[in-house]
């Protein structure tokens, strides 16, 4: 357990030193603030209020789960697997007195913690930015369901991160790995239109499952089924990724 914890701290420390991490952290801050300032100006100019204080965080969360968080999960996975192999630092990590399973689990854990961090920043600044818009009197009542929706979005993003951890190990350069992941994600998203019967079983189909968490008790049977599907995909990608990682030669 100590080796896993130490490896996880090491992976998070490496991610914290990346300039990309600061860039994405700033993006998670600027997206809700920019959206609120733009909406406030547009709505004041036209005398409309089509997005109120209670709606902004959920609109921002849609942007996060559709584009920003998948990209962050992909880039984190590519950096931790393909990037380290490309730079030769993975060989050093594999010679440390920690078994490969714990090292691999620490990398997937770092992806999960990164998604949690960026989601939390998005939630915080979405709630603060919403105060710029009309409807502030209902703002406090929406905090709990909004926080629940943001927390629920972490699961599908972590599954995408585990998928990226598996795919990234098939490539020797970061550019190719990231490009393939983005194209693969877009194709899987488009499968909703092309083969809807199959897409219902794919994890990318449920990046917006957080919307169900605001529907009350009637959504629990559907939520339970989706949770089981996402958990199964997460286990499959984790296991497949570990098999590749365990066979990696020094």
PDB file of C-alpha atoms in Angstrom:
ATOM      1  CA  UNK A   1       0.000   0.000   0.000  1.00  0.00           C
ATOM      2  CA  UNK A   2       2.874   2.336   0.842  1.00  0.00           C
ATOM      3  CA  UNK A   3       4.466   1.668  -2.557  1.00  0.00           C
ATOM      4  CA  UNK A   4       1.175   2.458  -4.343  1.00  0.00           C
ATOM      5  CA  UNK A   5       0.736   5.678  -2.363  1.00  0.00           C
ATOM      6  CA  UNK A   6       4.336   6.761  -3.010  1.00  0.00           C
ATOM      7  CA  UNK A   7       3.961   5.995  -6.732  1.00  0.00           C
ATOM      8  CA  UNK A   8       0.705   7.943  -6.908  1.00  0.00           C
ATOM      9  CA  UNK A   9       2.300  10.957  -5.219  1.00  0.00           C
ATOM     10  CA  UNK A  10       5.204  10.717  -7.658  1.00  0.00           C
ATOM     11  CA  UNK A  11       2.876  10.616 -10.690  1.00  0.00           C
ATOM     12  CA  UNK A  12       0.876  13.595  -9.411  1.00  0.00           C
ATOM     13  CA  UNK A  13       4.096  15.515  -8.730  1.00  0.00           C
ATOM     14  CA  UNK A  14       5.237  14.928 -12.322  1.00  0.00           C
ATOM     15  CA  UNK A  15       1.868  16.125 -13.648  1.00  0.00           C
ATOM     16  CA  UNK A  16       1.994  19.220 -11.444  1.00  0.00           C
ATOM     17  CA  UNK A  17       5.321  20.219 -13.008  1.00  0.00           C
ATOM     18  CA  UNK A  18       3.911  20.210 -16.544  1.00  0.00           C
ATOM     19  CA  UNK A  19       3.029  23.516 -18.161  1.00  0.00           C
ATOM     20  CA  UNK A  20       0.025  21.800 -19.717  1.00  0.00           C
ATOM     21  CA  UNK A  21      -1.417  21.239 -16.254  1.00  0.00           C
ATOM     22  CA  UNK A  22      -1.364  24.971 -15.500  1.00  0.00           C
ATOM     23  CA  UNK A  23      -2.813  25.700 -18.937  1.00  0.00           C
ATOM     24  CA  UNK A  24      -5.757  23.332 -18.436  1.00  0.00           C
ATOM     25  CA  UNK A  25      -6.260  24.583 -14.887  1.00  0.00           C
ATOM     26  CA  UNK A  26      -6.507  28.132 -16.237  1.00  0.00           C
ATOM     27  CA  UNK A  27      -8.878  26.922 -18.962  1.00  0.00           C
ATOM     28  CA  UNK A  28     -11.182  25.316 -16.366  1.00  0.00           C
ATOM     29  CA  UNK A  29     -11.275  28.697 -14.633  1.00  0.00           C
ATOM     30  CA  UNK A  30     -11.676  30.863 -17.716  1.00  0.00           C
ATOM     31  CA  UNK A  31     -14.402  28.840 -19.474  1.00  0.00           C
ATOM     32  CA  UNK A  32     -17.136  29.446 -16.843  1.00  0.00           C
ATOM     33  CA  UNK A  33     -16.004  33.015 -16.164  1.00  0.00           C
ATOM     34  CA  UNK A  34     -15.884  33.841 -19.890  1.00  0.00           C
ATOM     35  CA  UNK A  35     -19.259  32.181 -20.499  1.00  0.00           C
ATOM     36  CA  UNK A  36     -20.880  34.160 -17.684  1.00  0.00           C
ATOM     37  CA  UNK A  37     -19.404  37.502 -18.803  1.00  0.00           C
ATOM     38  CA  UNK A  38     -20.442  36.890 -22.418  1.00  0.00           C
ATOM     39  CA  UNK A  39     -23.973  35.799 -21.508  1.00  0.00           C
ATOM     40  CA  UNK A  40     -24.390  38.714 -19.122  1.00  0.00           C
ATOM     41  CA  UNK A  41     -23.411  41.212 -21.819  1.00  0.00           C
ATOM     42  CA  UNK A  42     -25.514  39.576 -24.564  1.00  0.00           C
ATOM     43  CA  UNK A  43     -28.584  39.132 -22.393  1.00  0.00           C
ATOM     44  CA  UNK A  44     -28.350  42.701 -21.067  1.00  0.00           C
ATOM     45  CA  UNK A  45     -28.008  44.017 -24.631  1.00  0.00           C
ATOM     46  CA  UNK A  46     -31.112  42.210 -25.922  1.00  0.00           C
ATOM     47  CA  UNK A  47     -33.127  42.363 -22.691  1.00  0.00           C
ATOM     48  CA  UNK A  48     -33.324  38.564 -22.536  1.00  0.00           C
ATOM     49  CA  UNK A  49     -32.542  36.026 -19.830  1.00  0.00           C
ATOM     50  CA  UNK A  50     -32.407  32.666 -21.609  1.00  0.00           C
ATOM     51  CA  UNK A  51     -29.618  31.430 -19.301  1.00  0.00           C
ATOM     52  CA  UNK A  52     -30.026  32.241 -15.615  1.00  0.00           C
ATOM     53  CA  UNK A  53     -27.769  31.774 -12.608  1.00  0.00           C
ATOM     54  CA  UNK A  54     -29.205  28.307 -11.997  1.00  0.00           C
ATOM     55  CA  UNK A  55     -28.586  27.143 -15.587  1.00  0.00           C
ATOM     56  CA  UNK A  56     -25.003  28.266 -16.168  1.00  0.00           C
ATOM     57  CA  UNK A  57     -23.141  25.535 -14.203  1.00  0.00           C
ATOM     58  CA  UNK A  58     -24.975  22.748 -16.089  1.00  0.00           C
ATOM     59  CA  UNK A  59     -24.248  24.408 -19.451  1.00  0.00           C
ATOM     60  CA  UNK A  60     -20.594  24.670 -18.475  1.00  0.00           C
ATOM     61  CA  UNK A  61     -20.594  21.019 -17.378  1.00  0.00           C
ATOM     62  CA  UNK A  62     -21.822  20.004 -20.836  1.00  0.00           C
ATOM     63  CA  UNK A  63     -18.812  21.784 -22.368  1.00  0.00           C
ATOM     64  CA  UNK A  64     -16.526  20.106 -19.867  1.00  0.00           C
ATOM     65  CA  UNK A  65     -17.786  16.548 -20.379  1.00  0.00           C
ATOM     66  CA  UNK A  66     -18.096  16.831 -24.169  1.00  0.00           C
ATOM     67  CA  UNK A  67     -14.715  18.395 -24.960  1.00  0.00           C
ATOM     68  CA  UNK A  68     -12.460  19.653 -22.183  1.00  0.00           C
ATOM     69  CA  UNK A  69     -12.349  16.751 -19.692  1.00  0.00           C
ATOM     70  CA  UNK A  70     -11.963  14.017 -22.368  1.00  0.00           C
ATOM     71  CA  UNK A  71      -9.059  16.005 -23.857  1.00  0.00           C
ATOM     72  CA  UNK A  72      -7.473  16.406 -20.419  1.00  0.00           C
ATOM     73  CA  UNK A  73      -7.858  12.670 -19.693  1.00  0.00           C
ATOM     74  CA  UNK A  74      -6.332  11.788 -23.093  1.00  0.00           C
ATOM     75  CA  UNK A  75      -3.374  14.153 -22.739  1.00  0.00           C
ATOM     76  CA  UNK A  76      -2.683  12.996 -19.175  1.00  0.00           C
ATOM     77  CA  UNK A  77      -2.708   9.341 -20.231  1.00  0.00           C
ATOM     78  CA  UNK A  78      -0.514  10.039 -23.263  1.00  0.00           C
ATOM     79  CA  UNK A  79       2.018  11.935 -21.133  1.00  0.00           C
ATOM     80  CA  UNK A  80       2.150   9.230 -18.430  1.00  0.00           C
ATOM     81  CA  UNK A  81       2.499   6.304 -20.838  1.00  0.00           C
ATOM     82  CA  UNK A  82       3.613   7.246 -24.356  1.00  0.00           C
ATOM     83  CA  UNK A  83       5.420  10.426 -23.285  1.00  0.00           C
ATOM     84  CA  UNK A  84       7.500   8.704 -20.624  1.00  0.00           C
ATOM     85  CA  UNK A  85       8.317   5.795 -22.939  1.00  0.00           C
ATOM     86  CA  UNK A  86       9.327   8.272 -25.655  1.00  0.00           C
ATOM     87  CA  UNK A  87      11.526  10.260 -23.254  1.00  0.00           C
ATOM     88  CA  UNK A  88      13.069   7.110 -21.727  1.00  0.00           C
ATOM     89  CA  UNK A  89      11.943   7.986 -18.190  1.00  0.00           C
ATOM     90  CA  UNK A  90       9.536   5.035 -18.055  1.00  0.00           C
ATOM     91  CA  UNK A  91      12.518   2.686 -18.073  1.00  0.00           C
ATOM     92  CA  UNK A  92      13.795   4.379 -14.917  1.00  0.00           C
ATOM     93  CA  UNK A  93      10.382   4.069 -13.253  1.00  0.00           C
ATOM     94  CA  UNK A  94      10.222   0.352 -14.065  1.00  0.00           C
ATOM     95  CA  UNK A  95      13.556  -0.279 -12.328  1.00  0.00           C
ATOM     96  CA  UNK A  96      12.303   1.136  -9.026  1.00  0.00           C
ATOM     97  CA  UNK A  97      11.473  -1.246  -6.133  1.00  0.00           C
ATOM     98  CA  UNK A  98       7.745  -1.251  -6.923  1.00  0.00           C
ATOM     99  CA  UNK A  99       5.904  -3.907  -8.900  1.00  0.00           C
ATOM    100  CA  UNK A 100       4.364  -3.069 -12.247  1.00  0.00           C
ATOM    101  CA  UNK A 101       0.789  -3.458 -11.087  1.00  0.00           C
ATOM    102  CA  UNK A 102       1.181  -0.767  -8.436  1.00  0.00           C
ATOM    103  CA  UNK A 103       3.028   1.512 -10.859  1.00  0.00           C
ATOM    104  CA  UNK A 104       0.302   1.062 -13.477  1.00  0.00           C
ATOM    105  CA  UNK A 105      -2.459   1.560 -10.863  1.00  0.00           C
ATOM    106  CA  UNK A 106      -0.718   4.758  -9.726  1.00  0.00           C
ATOM    107  CA  UNK A 107      -0.771   6.145 -13.296  1.00  0.00           C
ATOM    108  CA  UNK A 108      -4.482   5.372 -13.713  1.00  0.00           C
ATOM    109  CA  UNK A 109      -5.070   6.805 -10.239  1.00  0.00           C
ATOM    110  CA  UNK A 110      -3.260  10.001 -11.287  1.00  0.00           C
ATOM    111  CA  UNK A 111      -5.607  10.317 -14.285  1.00  0.00           C
ATOM    112  CA  UNK A 112      -8.582   9.916 -11.940  1.00  0.00           C
ATOM    113  CA  UNK A 113      -7.279  12.538  -9.492  1.00  0.00           C
ATOM    114  CA  UNK A 114      -6.538  14.946 -12.357  1.00  0.00           C
ATOM    115  CA  UNK A 115     -10.116  14.611 -13.623  1.00  0.00           C
ATOM    116  CA  UNK A 116     -11.399  15.202 -10.077  1.00  0.00           C
ATOM    117  CA  UNK A 117      -9.233  18.317  -9.679  1.00  0.00           C
ATOM    118  CA  UNK A 118     -10.245  19.917 -12.983  1.00  0.00           C
ATOM    119  CA  UNK A 119     -13.914  19.055 -12.379  1.00  0.00           C
ATOM    120  CA  UNK A 120     -13.791  20.633  -8.925  1.00  0.00           C
ATOM    121  CA  UNK A 121     -12.234  23.812 -10.333  1.00  0.00           C
ATOM    122  CA  UNK A 122     -14.923  23.926 -13.014  1.00  0.00           C
ATOM    123  CA  UNK A 123     -17.663  23.489 -10.400  1.00  0.00           C
ATOM    124  CA  UNK A 124     -16.256  26.188  -8.113  1.00  0.00           C
ATOM    125  CA  UNK A 125     -15.872  28.831 -10.795  1.00  0.00           C
ATOM    126  CA  UNK A 126     -19.162  27.904 -12.485  1.00  0.00           C
ATOM    127  CA  UNK A 127     -20.998  28.573  -9.237  1.00  0.00           C
ATOM    128  CA  UNK A 128     -19.130  31.832  -8.629  1.00  0.00           C
ATOM    129  CA  UNK A 129     -19.603  32.999 -12.236  1.00  0.00           C
ATOM    130  CA  UNK A 130     -23.340  32.257 -12.098  1.00  0.00           C
ATOM    131  CA  UNK A 131     -23.711  35.146  -9.654  1.00  0.00           C
ATOM    132  CA  UNK A 132     -23.127  37.499 -12.592  1.00  0.00           C
ATOM    133  CA  UNK A 133     -26.419  36.406 -14.199  1.00  0.00           C
ATOM    134  CA  UNK A 134     -30.067  36.976 -13.401  1.00  0.00           C
ATOM    135  CA  UNK A 135     -31.903  34.566 -11.101  1.00  0.00           C
ATOM    136  CA  UNK A 136     -29.432  34.838  -8.241  1.00  0.00           C
ATOM    137  CA  UNK A 137     -32.234  34.395  -5.701  1.00  0.00           C
ATOM    138  CA  UNK A 138     -32.416  30.677  -6.631  1.00  0.00           C
ATOM    139  CA  UNK A 139     -28.669  30.262  -6.883  1.00  0.00           C
ATOM    140  CA  UNK A 140     -28.126  28.648  -3.453  1.00  0.00           C
ATOM    141  CA  UNK A 141     -30.888  26.067  -3.988  1.00  0.00           C
ATOM    142  CA  UNK A 142     -29.079  24.750  -7.061  1.00  0.00           C
ATOM    143  CA  UNK A 143     -25.710  24.135  -5.402  1.00  0.00           C
ATOM    144  CA  UNK A 144     -26.376  20.562  -4.208  1.00  0.00           C
ATOM    145  CA  UNK A 145     -27.842  19.178  -7.481  1.00  0.00           C
ATOM    146  CA  UNK A 146     -25.122  20.980  -9.450  1.00  0.00           C
ATOM    147  CA  UNK A 147     -22.372  19.551  -7.240  1.00  0.00           C
ATOM    148  CA  UNK A 148     -23.946  16.087  -7.588  1.00  0.00           C
ATOM    149  CA  UNK A 149     -23.967  16.378 -11.388  1.00  0.00           C
ATOM    150  CA  UNK A 150     -20.317  17.508 -11.493  1.00  0.00           C
ATOM    151  CA  UNK A 151     -19.295  14.637  -9.171  1.00  0.00           C
ATOM    152  CA  UNK A 152     -21.213  12.112 -11.310  1.00  0.00           C
ATOM    153  CA  UNK A 153     -19.371  13.267 -14.439  1.00  0.00           C
ATOM    154  CA  UNK A 154     -16.058  11.998 -13.010  1.00  0.00           C
ATOM    155  CA  UNK A 155     -16.913   8.314 -13.604  1.00  0.00           C
ATOM    156  CA  UNK A 156     -17.300   8.376 -17.431  1.00  0.00           C
ATOM    157  CA  UNK A 157     -14.246  10.662 -17.693  1.00  0.00           C
ATOM    158  CA  UNK A 158     -12.172   8.184 -15.659  1.00  0.00           C
ATOM    159  CA  UNK A 159     -13.318   5.343 -17.932  1.00  0.00           C
ATOM    160  CA  UNK A 160     -12.178   7.412 -20.933  1.00  0.00           C
ATOM    161  CA  UNK A 161      -8.864   7.940 -19.130  1.00  0.00           C
ATOM    162  CA  UNK A 162      -8.474   4.169 -18.637  1.00  0.00           C
ATOM    163  CA  UNK A 163      -9.268   3.675 -22.337  1.00  0.00           C
ATOM    164  CA  UNK A 164      -6.623   6.269 -23.192  1.00  0.00           C
ATOM    165  CA  UNK A 165      -4.118   4.491 -20.917  1.00  0.00           C
ATOM    166  CA  UNK A 166      -4.646   1.315 -22.932  1.00  0.00           C
ATOM    167  CA  UNK A 167      -4.576   2.933 -26.402  1.00  0.00           C
ATOM    168  CA  UNK A 168      -1.595   5.197 -25.620  1.00  0.00           C
ATOM    169  CA  UNK A 169       0.634   2.177 -24.942  1.00  0.00           C
ATOM    170  CA  UNK A 170       0.147   1.020 -28.533  1.00  0.00           C
ATOM    171  CA  UNK A 171       2.050   4.056 -29.857  1.00  0.00           C
ATOM    172  CA  UNK A 172       5.646   5.207 -29.656  1.00  0.00           C
ATOM    173  CA  UNK A 173       5.101   8.949 -30.079  1.00  0.00           C
ATOM    174  CA  UNK A 174       2.786  11.281 -28.229  1.00  0.00           C
ATOM    175  CA  UNK A 175       1.482  13.140 -31.293  1.00  0.00           C
ATOM    176  CA  UNK A 176       0.249   9.964 -32.963  1.00  0.00           C
ATOM    177  CA  UNK A 177      -1.284   8.608 -29.758  1.00  0.00           C
ATOM    178  CA  UNK A 178      -3.180  11.829 -29.016  1.00  0.00           C
ATOM    179  CA  UNK A 179      -4.386  12.204 -32.607  1.00  0.00           C
ATOM    180  CA  UNK A 180      -5.715   8.640 -32.691  1.00  0.00           C
ATOM    181  CA  UNK A 181      -7.457   9.078 -29.347  1.00  0.00           C
ATOM    182  CA  UNK A 182      -9.193  12.265 -30.501  1.00  0.00           C
ATOM    183  CA  UNK A 183     -10.285  10.671 -33.793  1.00  0.00           C
ATOM    184  CA  UNK A 184     -11.406   7.513 -31.982  1.00  0.00           C
ATOM    185  CA  UNK A 185     -13.446   9.591 -29.530  1.00  0.00           C
ATOM    186  CA  UNK A 186     -15.084  11.540 -32.374  1.00  0.00           C
ATOM    187  CA  UNK A 187     -15.936   8.327 -34.264  1.00  0.00           C
ATOM    188  CA  UNK A 188     -17.413   6.707 -31.164  1.00  0.00           C
ATOM    189  CA  UNK A 189     -19.490   9.831 -30.590  1.00  0.00           C
ATOM    190  CA  UNK A 190     -20.706   9.738 -34.188  1.00  0.00           C
ATOM    191  CA  UNK A 191     -21.704   6.099 -33.753  1.00  0.00           C
ATOM    192  CA  UNK A 192     -24.761   7.420 -31.900  1.00  0.00           C
ATOM    193  CA  UNK A 193     -26.029   8.593 -35.295  1.00  0.00           C
ATOM    194  CA  UNK A 194     -24.653   5.773 -37.456  1.00  0.00           C
ATOM    195  CA  UNK A 195     -25.285   2.662 -35.324  1.00  0.00           C
ATOM    196  CA  UNK A 196     -27.434   3.725 -32.361  1.00  0.00           C
ATOM    197  CA  UNK A 197     -28.118   0.130 -31.284  1.00  0.00           C
ATOM    198  CA  UNK A 198     -24.386  -0.486 -30.757  1.00  0.00           C
ATOM    199  CA  UNK A 199     -23.532   2.948 -29.365  1.00  0.00           C
ATOM    200  CA  UNK A 200     -25.833   2.330 -26.404  1.00  0.00           C
ATOM    201  CA  UNK A 201     -23.218  -0.133 -25.112  1.00  0.00           C
ATOM    202  CA  UNK A 202     -20.236   2.229 -25.519  1.00  0.00           C
ATOM    203  CA  UNK A 203     -18.911   4.340 -22.636  1.00  0.00           C
ATOM    204  CA  UNK A 204     -18.761   7.561 -24.714  1.00  0.00           C
ATOM    205  CA  UNK A 205     -22.546   7.363 -25.028  1.00  0.00           C
ATOM    206  CA  UNK A 206     -22.843   8.243 -21.337  1.00  0.00           C
ATOM    207  CA  UNK A 207     -20.565  11.252 -20.928  1.00  0.00           C
ATOM    208  CA  UNK A 208     -23.716  13.242 -20.124  1.00  0.00           C
ATOM    209  CA  UNK A 209     -25.226  10.755 -17.669  1.00  0.00           C
ATOM    210  CA  UNK A 210     -24.913  13.464 -14.988  1.00  0.00           C
ATOM    211  CA  UNK A 211     -28.177  14.900 -16.389  1.00  0.00           C
ATOM    212  CA  UNK A 212     -30.033  11.867 -15.004  1.00  0.00           C
ATOM    213  CA  UNK A 213     -28.905  12.721 -11.477  1.00  0.00           C
ATOM    214  CA  UNK A 214     -31.276  15.685 -11.439  1.00  0.00           C
ATOM    215  CA  UNK A 215     -34.327  13.577 -12.394  1.00  0.00           C
ATOM    216  CA  UNK A 216     -34.994  12.223  -8.915  1.00  0.00           C
ATOM    217  CA  UNK A 217     -35.788   8.642  -7.744  1.00  0.00           C
ATOM    218  CA  UNK A 218     -37.418   7.663 -11.055  1.00  0.00           C
ATOM    219  CA  UNK A 219     -33.989   7.670 -12.724  1.00  0.00           C
ATOM    220  CA  UNK A 220     -32.360   5.246 -10.244  1.00  0.00           C
ATOM    221  CA  UNK A 221     -32.971   2.033 -12.290  1.00  0.00           C
ATOM    222  CA  UNK A 222     -31.382   3.664 -15.362  1.00  0.00           C
ATOM    223  CA  UNK A 223     -28.543   5.138 -13.297  1.00  0.00           C
ATOM    224  CA  UNK A 224     -27.787   1.710 -11.812  1.00  0.00           C
ATOM    225  CA  UNK A 225     -27.632   0.108 -15.259  1.00  0.00           C
ATOM    226  CA  UNK A 226     -25.347   2.821 -16.638  1.00  0.00           C
ATOM    227  CA  UNK A 227     -23.095   2.602 -13.569  1.00  0.00           C
ATOM    228  CA  UNK A 228     -22.696  -1.150 -14.085  1.00  0.00           C
ATOM    229  CA  UNK A 229     -21.879  -0.623 -17.785  1.00  0.00           C
ATOM    230  CA  UNK A 230     -19.303   2.095 -17.087  1.00  0.00           C
ATOM    231  CA  UNK A 231     -17.740   0.058 -14.272  1.00  0.00           C
ATOM    232  CA  UNK A 232     -17.456  -2.941 -16.617  1.00  0.00           C
ATOM    233  CA  UNK A 233     -15.778  -0.862 -19.346  1.00  0.00           C
ATOM    234  CA  UNK A 234     -13.446   0.659 -16.762  1.00  0.00           C
ATOM    235  CA  UNK A 235     -12.411  -2.804 -15.557  1.00  0.00           C
ATOM    236  CA  UNK A 236     -11.893  -4.020 -19.134  1.00  0.00           C
ATOM    237  CA  UNK A 237      -9.695  -1.052 -20.107  1.00  0.00           C
ATOM    238  CA  UNK A 238      -7.775  -1.218 -16.807  1.00  0.00           C
ATOM    239  CA  UNK A 239      -7.054  -4.931 -17.232  1.00  0.00           C
ATOM    240  CA  UNK A 240      -6.167  -4.674 -20.928  1.00  0.00           C
ATOM    241  CA  UNK A 241      -3.886  -1.709 -20.216  1.00  0.00           C
ATOM    242  CA  UNK A 242      -2.145  -3.565 -17.400  1.00  0.00           C
ATOM    243  CA  UNK A 243      -1.508  -6.584 -19.642  1.00  0.00           C
ATOM    244  CA  UNK A 244       0.307  -4.299 -22.108  1.00  0.00           C
ATOM    245  CA  UNK A 245       2.163  -2.538 -19.305  1.00  0.00           C
ATOM    246  CA  UNK A 246       3.246  -5.822 -17.705  1.00  0.00           C
ATOM    247  CA  UNK A 247       4.691  -7.071 -21.027  1.00  0.00           C
ATOM    248  CA  UNK A 248       6.581  -3.846 -21.719  1.00  0.00           C
ATOM    249  CA  UNK A 249      10.290  -4.556 -22.157  1.00  0.00           C
ATOM    250  CA  UNK A 250      12.985  -2.447 -20.517  1.00  0.00           C
TER     251      UNK A 250
END
